[in-house]
mmCIF file of C-alpha atoms in Angstrom:
data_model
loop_
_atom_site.group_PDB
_atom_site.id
_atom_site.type_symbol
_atom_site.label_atom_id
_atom_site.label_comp_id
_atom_site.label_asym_id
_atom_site.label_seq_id
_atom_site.Cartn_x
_atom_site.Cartn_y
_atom_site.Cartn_z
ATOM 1 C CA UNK A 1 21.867 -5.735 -1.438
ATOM 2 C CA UNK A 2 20.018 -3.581 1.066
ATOM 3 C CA UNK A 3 16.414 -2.509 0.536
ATOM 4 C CA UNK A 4 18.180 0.972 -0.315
ATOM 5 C CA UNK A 5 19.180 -0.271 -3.478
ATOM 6 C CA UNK A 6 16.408 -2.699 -4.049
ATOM 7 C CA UNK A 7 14.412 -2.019 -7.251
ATOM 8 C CA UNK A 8 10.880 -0.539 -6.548
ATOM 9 C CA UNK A 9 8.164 0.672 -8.515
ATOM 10 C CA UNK A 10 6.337 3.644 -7.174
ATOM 11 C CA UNK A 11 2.915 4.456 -8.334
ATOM 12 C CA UNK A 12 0.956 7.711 -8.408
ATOM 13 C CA UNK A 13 -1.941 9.195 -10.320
ATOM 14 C CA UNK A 14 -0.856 10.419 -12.993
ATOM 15 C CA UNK A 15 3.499 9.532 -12.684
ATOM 16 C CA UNK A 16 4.879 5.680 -12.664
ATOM 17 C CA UNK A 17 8.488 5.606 -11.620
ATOM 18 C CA UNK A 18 9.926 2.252 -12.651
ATOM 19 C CA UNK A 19 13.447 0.479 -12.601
ATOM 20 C CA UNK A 20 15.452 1.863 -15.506
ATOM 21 C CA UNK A 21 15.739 -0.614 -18.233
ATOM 22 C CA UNK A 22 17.123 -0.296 -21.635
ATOM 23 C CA UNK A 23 13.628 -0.966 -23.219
ATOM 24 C CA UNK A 24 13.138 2.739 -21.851
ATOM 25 C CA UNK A 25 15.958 4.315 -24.435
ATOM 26 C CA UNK A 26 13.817 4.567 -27.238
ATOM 27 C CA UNK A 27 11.355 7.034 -25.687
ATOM 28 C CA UNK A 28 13.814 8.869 -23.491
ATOM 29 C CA UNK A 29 15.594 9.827 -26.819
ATOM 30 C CA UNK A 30 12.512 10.803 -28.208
ATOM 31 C CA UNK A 31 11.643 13.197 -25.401
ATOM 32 C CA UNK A 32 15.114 14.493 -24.710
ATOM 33 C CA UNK A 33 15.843 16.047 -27.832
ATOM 34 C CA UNK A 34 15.454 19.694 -26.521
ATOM 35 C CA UNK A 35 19.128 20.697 -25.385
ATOM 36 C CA UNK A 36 17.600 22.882 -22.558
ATOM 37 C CA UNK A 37 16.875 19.626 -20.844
ATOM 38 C CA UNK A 38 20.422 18.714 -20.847
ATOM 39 C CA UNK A 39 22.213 22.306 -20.136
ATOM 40 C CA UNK A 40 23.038 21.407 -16.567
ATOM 41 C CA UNK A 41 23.188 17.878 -16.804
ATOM 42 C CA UNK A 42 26.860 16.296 -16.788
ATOM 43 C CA UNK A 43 26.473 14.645 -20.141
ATOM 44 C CA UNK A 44 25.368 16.043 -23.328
ATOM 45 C CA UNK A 45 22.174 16.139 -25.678
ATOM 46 C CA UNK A 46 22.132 12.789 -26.675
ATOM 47 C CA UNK A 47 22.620 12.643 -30.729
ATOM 48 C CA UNK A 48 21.053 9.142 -31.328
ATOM 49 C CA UNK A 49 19.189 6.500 -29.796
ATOM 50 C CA UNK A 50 22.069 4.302 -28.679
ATOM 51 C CA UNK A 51 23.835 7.488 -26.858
ATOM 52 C CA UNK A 52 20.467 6.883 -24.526
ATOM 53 C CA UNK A 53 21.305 2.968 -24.404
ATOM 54 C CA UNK A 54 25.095 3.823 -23.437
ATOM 55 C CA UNK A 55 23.706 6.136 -20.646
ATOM 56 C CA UNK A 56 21.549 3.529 -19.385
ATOM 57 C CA UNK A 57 23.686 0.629 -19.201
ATOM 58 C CA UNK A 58 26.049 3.229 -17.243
ATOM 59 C CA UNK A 59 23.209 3.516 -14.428
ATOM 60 C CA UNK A 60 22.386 -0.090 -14.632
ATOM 61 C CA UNK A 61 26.428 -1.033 -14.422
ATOM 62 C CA UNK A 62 26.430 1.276 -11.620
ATOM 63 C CA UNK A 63 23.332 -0.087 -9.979
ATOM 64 C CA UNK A 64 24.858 -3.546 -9.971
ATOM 65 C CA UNK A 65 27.680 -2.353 -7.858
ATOM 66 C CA UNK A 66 24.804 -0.474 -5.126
ATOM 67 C CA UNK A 67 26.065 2.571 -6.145
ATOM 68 C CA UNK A 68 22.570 4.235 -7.611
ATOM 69 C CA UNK A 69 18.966 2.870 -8.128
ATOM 70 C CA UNK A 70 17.753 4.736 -11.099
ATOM 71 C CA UNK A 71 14.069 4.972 -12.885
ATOM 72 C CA UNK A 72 12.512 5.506 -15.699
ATOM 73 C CA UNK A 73 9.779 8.252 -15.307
ATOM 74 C CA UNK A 74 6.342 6.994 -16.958
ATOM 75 C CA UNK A 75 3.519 9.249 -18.537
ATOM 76 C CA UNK A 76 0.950 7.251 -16.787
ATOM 77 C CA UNK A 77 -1.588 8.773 -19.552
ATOM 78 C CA UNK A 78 0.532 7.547 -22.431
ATOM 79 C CA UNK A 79 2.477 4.657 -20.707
ATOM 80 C CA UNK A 80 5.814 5.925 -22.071
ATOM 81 C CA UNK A 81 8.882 7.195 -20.450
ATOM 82 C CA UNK A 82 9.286 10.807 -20.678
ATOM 83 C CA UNK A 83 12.736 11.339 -18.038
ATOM 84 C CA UNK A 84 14.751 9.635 -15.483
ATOM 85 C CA UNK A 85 15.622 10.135 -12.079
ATOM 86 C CA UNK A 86 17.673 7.930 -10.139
ATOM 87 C CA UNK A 87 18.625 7.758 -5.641
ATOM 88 C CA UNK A 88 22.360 8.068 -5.331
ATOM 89 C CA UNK A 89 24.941 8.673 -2.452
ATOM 90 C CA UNK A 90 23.398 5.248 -0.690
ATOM 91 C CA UNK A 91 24.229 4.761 2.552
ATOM 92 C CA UNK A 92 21.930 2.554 4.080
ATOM 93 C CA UNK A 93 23.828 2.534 7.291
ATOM 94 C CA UNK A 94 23.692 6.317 7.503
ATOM 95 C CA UNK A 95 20.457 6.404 6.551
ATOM 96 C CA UNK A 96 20.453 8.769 3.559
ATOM 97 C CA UNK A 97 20.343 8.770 -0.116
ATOM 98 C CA UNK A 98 20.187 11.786 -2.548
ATOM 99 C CA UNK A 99 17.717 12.160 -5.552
ATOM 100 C CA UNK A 100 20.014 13.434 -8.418
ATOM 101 C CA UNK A 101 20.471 12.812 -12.277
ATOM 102 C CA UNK A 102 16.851 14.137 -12.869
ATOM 103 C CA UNK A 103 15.616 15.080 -15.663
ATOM 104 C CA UNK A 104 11.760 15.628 -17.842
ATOM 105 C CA UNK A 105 10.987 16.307 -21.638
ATOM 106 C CA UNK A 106 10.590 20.099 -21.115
ATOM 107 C CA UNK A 107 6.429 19.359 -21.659
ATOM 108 C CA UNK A 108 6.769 18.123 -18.521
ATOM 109 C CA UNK A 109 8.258 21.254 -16.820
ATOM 110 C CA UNK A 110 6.124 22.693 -14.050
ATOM 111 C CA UNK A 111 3.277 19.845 -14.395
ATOM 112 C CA UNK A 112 1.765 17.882 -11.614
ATOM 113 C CA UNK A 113 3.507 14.852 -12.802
ATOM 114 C CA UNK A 114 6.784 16.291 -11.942
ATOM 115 C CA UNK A 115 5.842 17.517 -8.356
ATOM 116 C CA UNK A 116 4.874 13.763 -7.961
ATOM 117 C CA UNK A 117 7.677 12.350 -8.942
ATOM 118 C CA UNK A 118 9.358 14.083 -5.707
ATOM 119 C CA UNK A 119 6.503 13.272 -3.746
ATOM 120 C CA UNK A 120 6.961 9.383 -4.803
ATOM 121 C CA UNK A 121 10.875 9.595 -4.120
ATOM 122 C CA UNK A 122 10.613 11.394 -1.114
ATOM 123 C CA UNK A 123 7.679 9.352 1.102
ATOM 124 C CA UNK A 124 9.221 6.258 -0.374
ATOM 125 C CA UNK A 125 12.561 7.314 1.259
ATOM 126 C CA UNK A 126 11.062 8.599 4.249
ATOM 127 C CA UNK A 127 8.202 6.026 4.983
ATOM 128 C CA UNK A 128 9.603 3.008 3.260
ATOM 129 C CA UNK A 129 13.430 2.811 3.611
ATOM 130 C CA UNK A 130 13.438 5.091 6.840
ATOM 131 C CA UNK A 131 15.934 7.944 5.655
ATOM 132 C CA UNK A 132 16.787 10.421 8.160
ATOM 133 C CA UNK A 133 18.063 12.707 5.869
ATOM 134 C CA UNK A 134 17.542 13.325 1.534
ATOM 135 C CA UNK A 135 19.886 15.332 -0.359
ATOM 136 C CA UNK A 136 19.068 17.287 -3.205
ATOM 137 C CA UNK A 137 21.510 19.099 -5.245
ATOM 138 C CA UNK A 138 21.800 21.306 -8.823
ATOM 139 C CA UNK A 139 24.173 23.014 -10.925
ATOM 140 C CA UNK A 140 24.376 26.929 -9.365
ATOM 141 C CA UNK A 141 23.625 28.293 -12.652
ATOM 142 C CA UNK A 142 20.379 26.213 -12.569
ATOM 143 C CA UNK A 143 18.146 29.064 -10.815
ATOM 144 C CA UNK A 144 14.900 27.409 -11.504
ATOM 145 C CA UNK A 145 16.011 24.387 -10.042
ATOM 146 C CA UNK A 146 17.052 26.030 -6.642
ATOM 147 C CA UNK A 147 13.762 27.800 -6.400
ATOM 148 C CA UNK A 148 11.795 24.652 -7.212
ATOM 149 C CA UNK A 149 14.219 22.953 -3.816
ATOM 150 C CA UNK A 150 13.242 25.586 -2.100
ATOM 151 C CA UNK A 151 9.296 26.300 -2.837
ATOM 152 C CA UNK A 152 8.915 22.251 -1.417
ATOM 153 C CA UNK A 153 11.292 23.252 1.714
ATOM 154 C CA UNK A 154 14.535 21.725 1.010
ATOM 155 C CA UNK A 155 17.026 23.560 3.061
ATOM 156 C CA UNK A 156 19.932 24.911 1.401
ATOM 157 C CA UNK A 157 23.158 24.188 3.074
ATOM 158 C CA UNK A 158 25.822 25.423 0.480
ATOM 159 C CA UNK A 159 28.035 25.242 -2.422
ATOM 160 C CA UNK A 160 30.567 22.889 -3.576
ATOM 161 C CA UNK A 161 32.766 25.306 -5.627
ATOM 162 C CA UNK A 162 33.490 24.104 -9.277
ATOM 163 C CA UNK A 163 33.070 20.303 -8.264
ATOM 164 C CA UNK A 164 32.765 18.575 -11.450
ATOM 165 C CA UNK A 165 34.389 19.158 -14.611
ATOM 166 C CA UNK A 166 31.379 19.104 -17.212
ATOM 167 C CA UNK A 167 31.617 17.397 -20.878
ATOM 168 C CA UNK A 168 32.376 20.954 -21.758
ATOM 169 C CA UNK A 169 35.335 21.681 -19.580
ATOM 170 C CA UNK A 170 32.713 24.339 -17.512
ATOM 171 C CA UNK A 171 33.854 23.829 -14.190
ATOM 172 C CA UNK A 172 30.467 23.493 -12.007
ATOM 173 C CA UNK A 173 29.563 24.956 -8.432
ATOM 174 C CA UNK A 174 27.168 22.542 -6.705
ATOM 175 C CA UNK A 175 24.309 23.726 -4.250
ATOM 176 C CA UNK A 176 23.255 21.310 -2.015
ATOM 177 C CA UNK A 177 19.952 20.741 -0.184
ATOM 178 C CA UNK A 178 18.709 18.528 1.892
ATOM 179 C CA UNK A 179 15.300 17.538 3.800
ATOM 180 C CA UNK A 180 15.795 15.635 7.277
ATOM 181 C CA UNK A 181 13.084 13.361 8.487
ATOM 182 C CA UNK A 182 11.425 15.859 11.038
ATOM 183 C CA UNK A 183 10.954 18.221 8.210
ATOM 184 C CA UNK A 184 9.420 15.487 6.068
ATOM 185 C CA UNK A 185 5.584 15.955 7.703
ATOM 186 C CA UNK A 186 5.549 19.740 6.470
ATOM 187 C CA UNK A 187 7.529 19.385 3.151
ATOM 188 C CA UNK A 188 4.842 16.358 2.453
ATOM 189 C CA UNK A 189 2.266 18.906 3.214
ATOM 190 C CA UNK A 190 3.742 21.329 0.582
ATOM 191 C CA UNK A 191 3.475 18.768 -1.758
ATOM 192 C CA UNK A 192 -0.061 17.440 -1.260
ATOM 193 C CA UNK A 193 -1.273 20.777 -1.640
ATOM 194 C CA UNK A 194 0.531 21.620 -4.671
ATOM 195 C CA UNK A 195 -0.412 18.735 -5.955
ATOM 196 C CA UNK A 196 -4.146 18.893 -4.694
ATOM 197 C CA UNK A 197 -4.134 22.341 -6.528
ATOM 198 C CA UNK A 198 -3.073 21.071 -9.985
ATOM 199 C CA UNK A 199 -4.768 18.079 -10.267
#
């Protein structure tokens, strides 16, 4: 196991990202019971408690293999998990991962907490593990997402057309973004000052 796929906690004022762990599952359901949080997600609303565990031990099974390193995002106010977000696409020969499968109770929307939870997974990436490029990518019906890649400088580079088959049948278009290590000093910027104007 490379330090890519090496579980990490990363600390910030007022956001804890922490490895994933089924002790998380009873929280997570509590916060994810709005279906807008799961519209463009590739699983649905969870309906009970143990759909959560199922999920989790999916991300853990797949963690095992090096596939993903997912976390549990922390309320550092409350000190209970309120989303998840995990690194996928590892390659720590390539020097890249992607930060995907994220999602917040919609409280959370818009908050300073979840413009450091990209700041965490992005300067660990960069200044820890020593990516040269992060990839960032969201459903092209997700508008707000897109905007929010774009308003911290992720570059848009195009769309996968109808990529994955959703637990719906929809067939989903994929945007993809990415930020490459000589962009990271200005996108970091972005982010300090967004943050720096919230908090």
């Amino acid at each position: 196991m490379s330090q890519y796929n090496t579980p990490v906690t990363l600390q910030g004022k007022f956001a804890r990202l922490e490895p994933l762990a089924l002790a998380h599952a009873d929280d997570l359901f509590a916060v994810g019971q709005d279906a807008e949080v799961w519209a463009h997600m590739p699983v649905p609303t969870p309906q009970r408690a143990d759909d959560v565990r199922a999920w989790i031990q999916a991300a853990l099974d797949l963690q095992a293999r090096g596939a993903v390193l997912p976390f549990a995002i922390v309320d550092v106010a409350t000190e209970r998990a309120i989303g998840s977000t995990r690194y996928l696409d590892i390659s720590a020969h390539d020097r890249h991962v992607e930060i995907g499968w994220t999602w917040l109770g919609k409280n959370f929307w818009r908050t300073p907490l979840n413009t450091e939870c990209k700041f965490l997974l992005l300067q660990h990436a960069f200044e820890t593990l020593g990516c040269i490029r992060v990839a960032l990518k969201t459903d092209l019906r997700n508008e707000r997402s897109q905007r929010a890649i774009e308003r911290i400088g992720g570059v848009r580079e195009g769309v996968l057309r109808r990529v994955v088959v959703m637990h719906d049948g929809y067939e989903r278009s994929t945007v993809y973004y990415s930020i490459l290590d000589d962009e990271w000093a200005e996108v970091k910027k972005r982010l300090q000052a967004k943050m720096n104007a919230s908090f």
